Tab-separated table of C-alpha atoms and ligand atoms in Angstrom:
chain	number	residue	atom	x	y	z
A	16	UNK	CA	6.336	-20.480	7.552
A	17	UNK	CA	4.642	-20.555	4.052
A	18	UNK	CA	2.289	-17.797	3.289
A	19	UNK	CA	-1.144	-19.390	2.644
A	20	UNK	CA	-4.098	-18.098	0.661
A	21	UNK	CA	-6.391	-17.965	3.640
A	22	UNK	CA	-3.943	-15.536	5.294
A	23	UNK	CA	-4.258	-13.172	2.281
A	24	UNK	CA	-6.531	-10.187	2.516
A	25	UNK	CA	-6.864	-8.957	-1.057
A	26	UNK	CA	-8.580	-5.517	-0.533
A	27	UNK	CA	-7.301	-2.851	-2.698
A	28	UNK	CA	-7.580	0.856	-3.469
A	29	UNK	CA	-7.582	2.752	-6.754
A	30	UNK	CA	-5.444	5.344	-8.536
A	31	UNK	CA	-7.563	8.342	-7.398
A	32	UNK	CA	-7.211	7.059	-3.684
A	33	UNK	CA	-3.414	6.674	-4.146
A	34	UNK	CA	-3.224	10.262	-5.553
A	35	UNK	CA	-5.039	11.578	-2.526
A	36	UNK	CA	-3.192	9.429	0.053
A	37	UNK	CA	0.284	10.360	-1.307
A	38	UNK	CA	-0.448	13.806	-2.745
A	39	UNK	CA	0.807	12.444	-6.075
A	40	UNK	CA	1.306	15.169	-8.649
A	41	UNK	CA	1.312	14.507	-12.402
A	42	UNK	CA	5.132	14.890	-12.303
A	43	UNK	CA	5.221	12.222	-9.561
A	44	UNK	CA	3.258	9.865	-11.732
A	45	UNK	CA	5.643	10.314	-14.672
A	46	UNK	CA	8.370	8.893	-12.624
A	47	UNK	CA	9.290	5.284	-12.240
A	48	UNK	CA	7.333	4.220	-9.078
A	49	UNK	CA	7.661	1.104	-6.935
A	50	UNK	CA	4.798	0.308	-4.662
A	51	UNK	CA	5.418	-2.059	-1.662
A	52	UNK	CA	2.562	-4.316	-0.270
A	53	UNK	CA	0.488	-3.184	-3.281
A	54	UNK	CA	-1.822	-6.220	-3.162
A	55	UNK	CA	-4.888	-6.031	-5.480
A	56	UNK	CA	-4.836	-2.173	-5.749
A	57	UNK	CA	-5.694	-0.941	-9.308
A	58	UNK	CA	-2.887	1.674	-8.990
A	59	UNK	CA	-0.537	-0.306	-11.301
A	60	UNK	CA	-3.193	-1.346	-13.765
A	61	UNK	CA	-4.758	2.117	-14.135
A	62	UNK	CA	-1.333	3.742	-14.464
A	63	UNK	CA	-0.277	1.164	-17.044
A	64	UNK	CA	-3.340	2.013	-19.129
A	65	UNK	CA	-2.174	5.612	-19.049
A	66	UNK	CA	1.297	4.421	-20.359
A	67	UNK	CA	3.030	4.920	-17.077
A	68	UNK	CA	5.374	2.654	-15.245
A	69	UNK	CA	4.838	1.030	-11.763
A	70	UNK	CA	6.275	-2.037	-10.234
A	71	UNK	CA	4.220	-3.654	-7.486
A	72	UNK	CA	5.713	-5.858	-4.788
A	73	UNK	CA	3.529	-8.197	-2.671
A	74	UNK	CA	3.281	-11.636	-1.072
A	75	UNK	CA	-0.062	-12.261	-2.627
A	76	UNK	CA	1.421	-12.336	-6.161
A	77	UNK	CA	2.382	-15.931	-5.643
A	78	UNK	CA	-1.295	-16.904	-6.071
A	79	UNK	CA	-3.225	-17.229	-9.358
A	80	UNK	CA	-5.796	-14.894	-10.667
A	81	UNK	CA	-8.607	-17.362	-9.839
A	82	UNK	CA	-7.316	-17.949	-6.355
A	83	UNK	CA	-7.191	-14.210	-5.626
A	84	UNK	CA	-10.618	-13.690	-7.089
A	85	UNK	CA	-12.111	-16.450	-4.816
A	86	UNK	CA	-10.291	-15.039	-1.741
A	87	UNK	CA	-11.514	-11.580	-2.482
A	88	UNK	CA	-15.193	-12.722	-2.391
A	89	UNK	CA	-14.455	-14.539	0.984
A	90	UNK	CA	-12.837	-11.441	2.475
A	91	UNK	CA	-15.584	-9.159	1.209
A	92	UNK	CA	-18.176	-11.349	3.121
A	93	UNK	CA	-16.137	-10.813	6.364
A	94	UNK	CA	-15.126	-7.196	5.947
A	95	UNK	CA	-18.309	-5.518	4.711
A	96	UNK	CA	-20.565	-6.573	7.721
A	97	UNK	CA	-17.776	-5.357	9.986
A	98	UNK	CA	-17.689	-2.036	8.281
A	99	UNK	CA	-21.591	-1.683	8.282
A	100	UNK	CA	-21.644	-2.634	12.081
A	101	UNK	CA	-18.982	0.035	12.900
A	102	UNK	CA	-19.843	3.029	10.722
A	103	UNK	CA	-18.512	5.469	13.380
A	104	UNK	CA	-15.019	4.148	13.024
A	105	UNK	CA	-14.774	5.696	9.583
A	106	UNK	CA	-14.951	9.095	8.016
A	107	UNK	CA	-17.586	9.005	5.137
A	108	UNK	CA	-16.076	11.903	3.210
A	109	UNK	CA	-13.869	10.643	0.400
A	110	UNK	CA	-16.006	7.470	0.391
A	111	UNK	CA	-19.627	8.404	0.948
A	112	UNK	CA	-21.111	5.094	2.379
A	113	UNK	CA	-20.544	1.314	2.657
A	114	UNK	CA	-22.214	0.559	-0.722
A	115	UNK	CA	-19.709	2.917	-2.446
A	116	UNK	CA	-16.908	1.290	-0.554
A	117	UNK	CA	-17.929	-2.175	-1.697
A	118	UNK	CA	-18.157	-0.906	-5.247
A	119	UNK	CA	-14.796	0.753	-5.177
A	120	UNK	CA	-13.036	-2.276	-3.764
A	121	UNK	CA	-14.748	-4.573	-6.248
A	122	UNK	CA	-13.758	-2.243	-9.205
A	123	UNK	CA	-10.194	-2.084	-7.969
A	124	UNK	CA	-10.063	-5.805	-7.758
A	125	UNK	CA	-11.551	-6.325	-11.271
A	126	UNK	CA	-9.045	-3.903	-12.829
A	127	UNK	CA	-6.183	-5.607	-10.959
A	128	UNK	CA	-7.305	-9.041	-11.939
A	129	UNK	CA	-7.651	-8.147	-15.627
A	130	UNK	CA	-4.031	-6.917	-15.583
A	131	UNK	CA	-2.452	-9.366	-13.302
A	132	UNK	CA	-1.392	-12.260	-15.491
A	133	UNK	CA	-0.102	-9.946	-18.246
A	134	UNK	CA	1.547	-7.583	-15.688
A	135	UNK	CA	3.250	-10.509	-13.916
A	136	UNK	CA	4.823	-11.648	-17.216
A	137	UNK	CA	5.934	-8.095	-17.824
A	138	UNK	CA	7.530	-7.890	-14.315
A	139	UNK	CA	5.083	-5.234	-13.063
A	140	UNK	CA	3.736	-7.509	-10.278
A	141	UNK	CA	6.539	-9.262	-8.354
A	142	UNK	CA	6.093	-11.729	-5.607
A	143	UNK	CA	8.525	-10.713	-2.911
A	144	UNK	CA	8.573	-10.726	0.880
A	145	UNK	CA	9.930	-7.684	2.681
A	146	UNK	CA	12.337	-7.063	4.312
A	147	UNK	CA	14.263	-9.497	1.966
A	148	UNK	CA	16.575	-7.734	-0.439
A	149	UNK	CA	15.292	-6.897	-3.880
A	150	UNK	CA	17.185	-7.244	-7.140
A	151	UNK	CA	17.181	-3.462	-7.922
A	152	UNK	CA	20.175	-1.260	-7.803
A	153	UNK	CA	20.649	1.479	-5.202
A	154	UNK	CA	18.396	4.546	-5.686
A	155	UNK	CA	16.953	3.173	-8.965
A	156	UNK	CA	13.464	4.491	-8.198
A	157	UNK	CA	12.730	8.185	-7.557
A	158	UNK	CA	9.713	7.218	-5.475
A	159	UNK	CA	8.478	4.261	-3.405
A	160	UNK	CA	5.076	3.963	-1.794
A	161	UNK	CA	3.466	1.905	0.947
A	162	UNK	CA	-0.346	2.160	1.235
A	163	UNK	CA	-1.972	0.405	4.092
A	164	UNK	CA	0.965	-1.903	4.798
A	165	UNK	CA	3.917	-0.517	6.819
A	166	UNK	CA	2.949	1.320	10.185
A	167	UNK	CA	-0.632	-0.066	9.789
A	168	UNK	CA	0.540	-3.613	10.461
A	169	UNK	CA	2.400	-2.535	13.618
A	170	UNK	CA	2.159	-6.093	15.001
A	171	UNK	CA	4.930	-6.961	12.545
A	172	UNK	CA	7.262	-5.107	14.941
A	173	UNK	CA	9.846	-2.307	14.932
A	174	UNK	CA	12.578	-4.567	13.651
A	175	UNK	CA	10.602	-5.719	10.633
A	176	UNK	CA	9.642	-2.026	9.833
A	177	UNK	CA	13.124	-0.678	10.140
A	178	UNK	CA	14.636	-3.485	8.081
A	179	UNK	CA	11.878	-3.117	5.355
A	180	UNK	CA	12.226	0.724	5.207
A	181	UNK	CA	16.003	0.369	4.964
A	182	UNK	CA	15.676	-1.910	1.916
A	183	UNK	CA	13.002	0.376	0.480
A	184	UNK	CA	15.287	3.388	0.944
A	185	UNK	CA	18.255	1.537	-0.537
A	186	UNK	CA	16.421	1.322	-3.925
A	187	UNK	CA	14.288	4.545	-3.695
A	188	UNK	CA	15.326	8.137	-3.379
A	189	UNK	CA	12.082	8.867	-1.517
A	190	UNK	CA	9.566	6.714	0.308
A	191	UNK	CA	5.994	7.700	1.359
A	192	UNK	CA	3.911	5.759	3.839
A	193	UNK	CA	0.181	6.081	4.388
A	194	UNK	CA	-1.502	5.962	6.910
A	195	UNK	CA	0.558	6.489	10.055
A	196	UNK	CA	-2.135	4.694	12.175
A	197	UNK	CA	-2.439	1.106	13.183
A	198	UNK	CA	-5.428	-1.181	12.544
A	199	UNK	CA	-7.241	0.172	15.553
A	200	UNK	CA	-6.939	3.747	14.092
A	201	UNK	CA	-4.489	4.781	16.837
A	202	UNK	CA	-1.105	6.215	16.211
A	203	UNK	CA	1.087	3.265	14.961
A	204	UNK	CA	3.143	1.961	17.996
A	205	UNK	CA	6.215	1.631	15.688
A	206	UNK	CA	6.091	5.327	14.532
A	207	UNK	CA	8.240	7.056	17.088
A	208	UNK	CA	11.062	4.505	16.856
A	209	UNK	CA	11.037	4.740	13.056
A	210	UNK	CA	11.161	8.567	13.187
A	211	UNK	CA	14.055	8.400	15.682
A	212	UNK	CA	15.962	5.887	13.632
A	213	UNK	CA	15.602	7.396	10.163
A	214	UNK	CA	15.819	11.115	11.036
A	215	UNK	CA	19.476	10.741	11.830
A	216	UNK	CA	20.470	10.197	8.155
A	217	UNK	CA	17.450	11.168	6.129
A	218	UNK	CA	15.119	14.151	5.572
A	219	UNK	CA	11.879	13.016	7.330
A	220	UNK	CA	8.462	14.633	7.860
A	221	UNK	CA	4.879	13.942	8.404
A	222	UNK	CA	2.443	15.626	6.056
A	223	UNK	CA	-1.280	16.143	6.007
A	224	UNK	CA	-3.094	14.678	2.897
A	225	UNK	CA	-6.358	14.958	1.096
A	226	UNK	CA	-7.625	11.418	2.109
A	227	UNK	CA	-9.297	10.095	5.198
A	228	UNK	CA	-11.125	6.940	5.746
A	229	UNK	CA	-9.883	5.517	9.069
A	230	UNK	CA	-10.780	8.283	11.501
A	231	UNK	CA	-7.820	10.765	11.859
A	232	UNK	CA	-5.891	8.803	9.186
A	233	UNK	CA	-4.965	11.798	7.054
A	234	UNK	CA	-1.226	11.992	7.350
A	235	UNK	CA	1.604	10.298	5.448
A	236	UNK	CA	5.132	9.794	6.516
A	237	UNK	CA	7.816	10.951	3.959
A	238	UNK	CA	11.463	9.806	4.201
A	239	UNK	CA	14.030	11.069	1.613
A	240	UNK	CA	17.734	10.778	0.970
A	241	UNK	CA	19.487	14.007	1.897
A	242	UNK	CA	21.347	14.407	-1.453
B	439	SAM	C1	-4.157	-3.939	3.299
B	439	SAM	S1	-3.154	-4.581	1.926
B	439	SAM	C2	-2.852	-3.022	1.124
B	439	SAM	C3	-2.893	-3.150	-0.409
B	439	SAM	C4	-2.704	-1.945	-1.225
B	439	SAM	N1	-1.496	-1.308	-0.861
B	439	SAM	C5	-3.813	-0.798	-1.025
B	439	SAM	O1	-3.597	0.114	-0.223
B	439	SAM	O2	-4.873	-0.988	-1.574
B	439	SAM	C6	-1.562	-4.892	2.535
B	439	SAM	C7	-0.762	-5.794	1.699
B	439	SAM	O3	0.612	-5.954	2.235
B	439	SAM	C8	1.088	-7.207	1.841
B	439	SAM	N2	2.173	-7.604	2.715
B	439	SAM	C9	2.106	-7.954	3.991
B	439	SAM	N3	3.378	-8.343	4.387
B	439	SAM	C10	4.186	-8.207	3.406
B	439	SAM	C11	5.615	-8.428	3.183
B	439	SAM	N4	6.389	-8.895	4.303
B	439	SAM	N5	6.191	-8.210	1.999
B	439	SAM	C12	5.389	-7.799	0.964
B	439	SAM	N6	4.134	-7.567	1.037
B	439	SAM	C13	3.471	-7.796	2.258
B	439	SAM	C14	-0.199	-8.110	1.940
B	439	SAM	O4	-0.006	-9.253	1.195
B	439	SAM	C15	-1.346	-7.106	1.428
B	439	SAM	O5	-1.555	-7.291	0.068
């Protein structure tokens, strides 16, 4: 089935949030990073401005700058009242209040949109649907990230997750996934099977990080090649 604009939820985080969610060191940021389900995060654009290299993969990159801008405004009108009506579902520490959240997401979107058309031409934003195979060679990226995509969308099923992570680990030496919760802020239903599957052949662990917005969402899953 074709992926339509009204199914897209362009709602993105920024570089500082990525640094906190994935415990990214300066050394990590100097590496060639690929970020899966990167959506309208400003991670790529902010790092590009600092002269660093990130490739972002997402379904929404098939749409135009204007389409994504319009869709963001629609999503904001739906999401922000939900957040304001359910304040207790979130931890207001890294993000102080709903107004700050709205500002952060708007700023991330603007930074992404400013960079999108140029970045797409440069191959930094690539339309691609996981778990389909990517064109990159085996272990050609030291680090791959998934923020608010894998594990969170547990409704995509265990098979989807195992296939997607298998492809991500084919091209990356290490993959970090944040959070390990589902959309209801409960432990992701697919986590245990993923751990059982990948721990056989990879180094795998769960690590506490410096970021929490969904309540109890302060852990990332790390999977690395053994060699
Ligand atoms: C909640 S957003 C997260 C955006 C960004 N990573 C962040 O944390 O700000 C999840 C993203 O995953 C993307 N996505 C969902 N299914 C996908 C798939 N099969 N392949 C690639 N991207 C996908 C969506 O289009 C969306 O942009």
